[in-house]
Coordinates of C-alpha atoms in Angstrom, one line a residue:
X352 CA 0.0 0.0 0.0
X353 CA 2.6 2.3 1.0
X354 CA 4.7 1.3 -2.4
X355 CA 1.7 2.1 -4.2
X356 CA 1.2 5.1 -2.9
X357 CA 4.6 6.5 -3.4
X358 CA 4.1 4.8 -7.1
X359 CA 1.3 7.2 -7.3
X360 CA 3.2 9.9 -6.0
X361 CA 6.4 9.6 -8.2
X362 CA 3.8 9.2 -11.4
X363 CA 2.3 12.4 -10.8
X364 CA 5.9 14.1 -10.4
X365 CA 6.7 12.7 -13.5
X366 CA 3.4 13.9 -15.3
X367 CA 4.6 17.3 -13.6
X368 CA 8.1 16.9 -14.8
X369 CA 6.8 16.1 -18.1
X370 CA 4.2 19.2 -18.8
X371 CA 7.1 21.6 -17.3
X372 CA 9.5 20.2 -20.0
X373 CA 6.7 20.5 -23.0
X374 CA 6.1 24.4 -21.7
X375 CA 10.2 24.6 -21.9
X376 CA 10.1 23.0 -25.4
X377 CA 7.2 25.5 -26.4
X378 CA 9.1 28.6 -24.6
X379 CA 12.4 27.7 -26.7
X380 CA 10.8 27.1 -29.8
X381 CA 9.0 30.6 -29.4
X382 CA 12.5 32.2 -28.7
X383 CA 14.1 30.6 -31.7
X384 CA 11.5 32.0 -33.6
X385 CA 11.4 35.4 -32.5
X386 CA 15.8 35.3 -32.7
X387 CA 15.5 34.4 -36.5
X388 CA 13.3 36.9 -37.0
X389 CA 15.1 39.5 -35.5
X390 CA 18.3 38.6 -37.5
X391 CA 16.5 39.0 -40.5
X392 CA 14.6 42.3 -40.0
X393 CA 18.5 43.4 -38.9
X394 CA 20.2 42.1 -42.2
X395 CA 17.7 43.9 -44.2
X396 CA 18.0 46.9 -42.2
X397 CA 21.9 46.5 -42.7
X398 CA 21.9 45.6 -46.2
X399 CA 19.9 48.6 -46.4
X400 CA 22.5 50.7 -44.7
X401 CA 25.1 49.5 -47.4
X402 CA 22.9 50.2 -50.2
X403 CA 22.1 53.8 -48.4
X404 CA 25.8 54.2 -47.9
X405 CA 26.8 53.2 -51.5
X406 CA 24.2 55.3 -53.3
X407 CA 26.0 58.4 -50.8
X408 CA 29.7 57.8 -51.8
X409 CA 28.9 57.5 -55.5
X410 CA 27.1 61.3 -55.1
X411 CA 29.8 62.0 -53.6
X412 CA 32.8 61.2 -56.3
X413 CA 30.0 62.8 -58.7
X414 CA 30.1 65.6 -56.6
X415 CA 34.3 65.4 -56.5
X416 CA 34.4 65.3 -60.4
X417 CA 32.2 68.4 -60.7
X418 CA 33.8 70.3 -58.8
X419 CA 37.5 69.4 -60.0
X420 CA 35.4 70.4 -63.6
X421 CA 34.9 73.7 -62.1
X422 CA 38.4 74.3 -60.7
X423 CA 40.1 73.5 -64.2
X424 CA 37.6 75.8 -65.9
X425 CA 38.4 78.4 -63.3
X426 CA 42.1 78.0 -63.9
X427 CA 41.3 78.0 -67.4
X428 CA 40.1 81.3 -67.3
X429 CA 42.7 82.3 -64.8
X430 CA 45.4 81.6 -67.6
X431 CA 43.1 83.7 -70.5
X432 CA 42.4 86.9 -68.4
X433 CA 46.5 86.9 -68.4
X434 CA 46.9 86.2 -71.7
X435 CA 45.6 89.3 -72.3
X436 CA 46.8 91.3 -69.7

């Protein structure tokens, strides 16, 4: 009786033990979900960074070449104005 008993006892521990591991399954399942989705909403808000970035340094040189285009005209007309001085 007393065997049974703590049978009984040890069998509804282990139904405990089971439901607790099923809710830690669940919980680590939720948390790998949410972590993949986090990396991916950061590597397109990365990528998007690069592509951000990249569109900014090719203004930039663009920018560079105009104004080395305006310097050389300015020396240009530098040299002219003494030509006829």
């Amino acid at each position: 009786s007393k065997l049974k008993q703590e049978i009984q006892q040890l069998q509804g521990q282990l139904e405990g033990y089971k439901s607790e591991n099923e809710r830690l399954r669940y919980g680590e399942t939720t948390a790998l979900t949410t972590m993949r989705h986090n990396a991916q909403v950061a590597s397109e808000y990365l990528n998007k960074a690069a592509q951000d970035a990249e569109t900014s340094i090719k203004q930039l040189l663009s920018g560079r070449e105009t104004l080395c285009f305006v310097s050389q005209l300015l020396t240009s007309i530098d040299k002219i104005t003494e030509i006829h001085d």
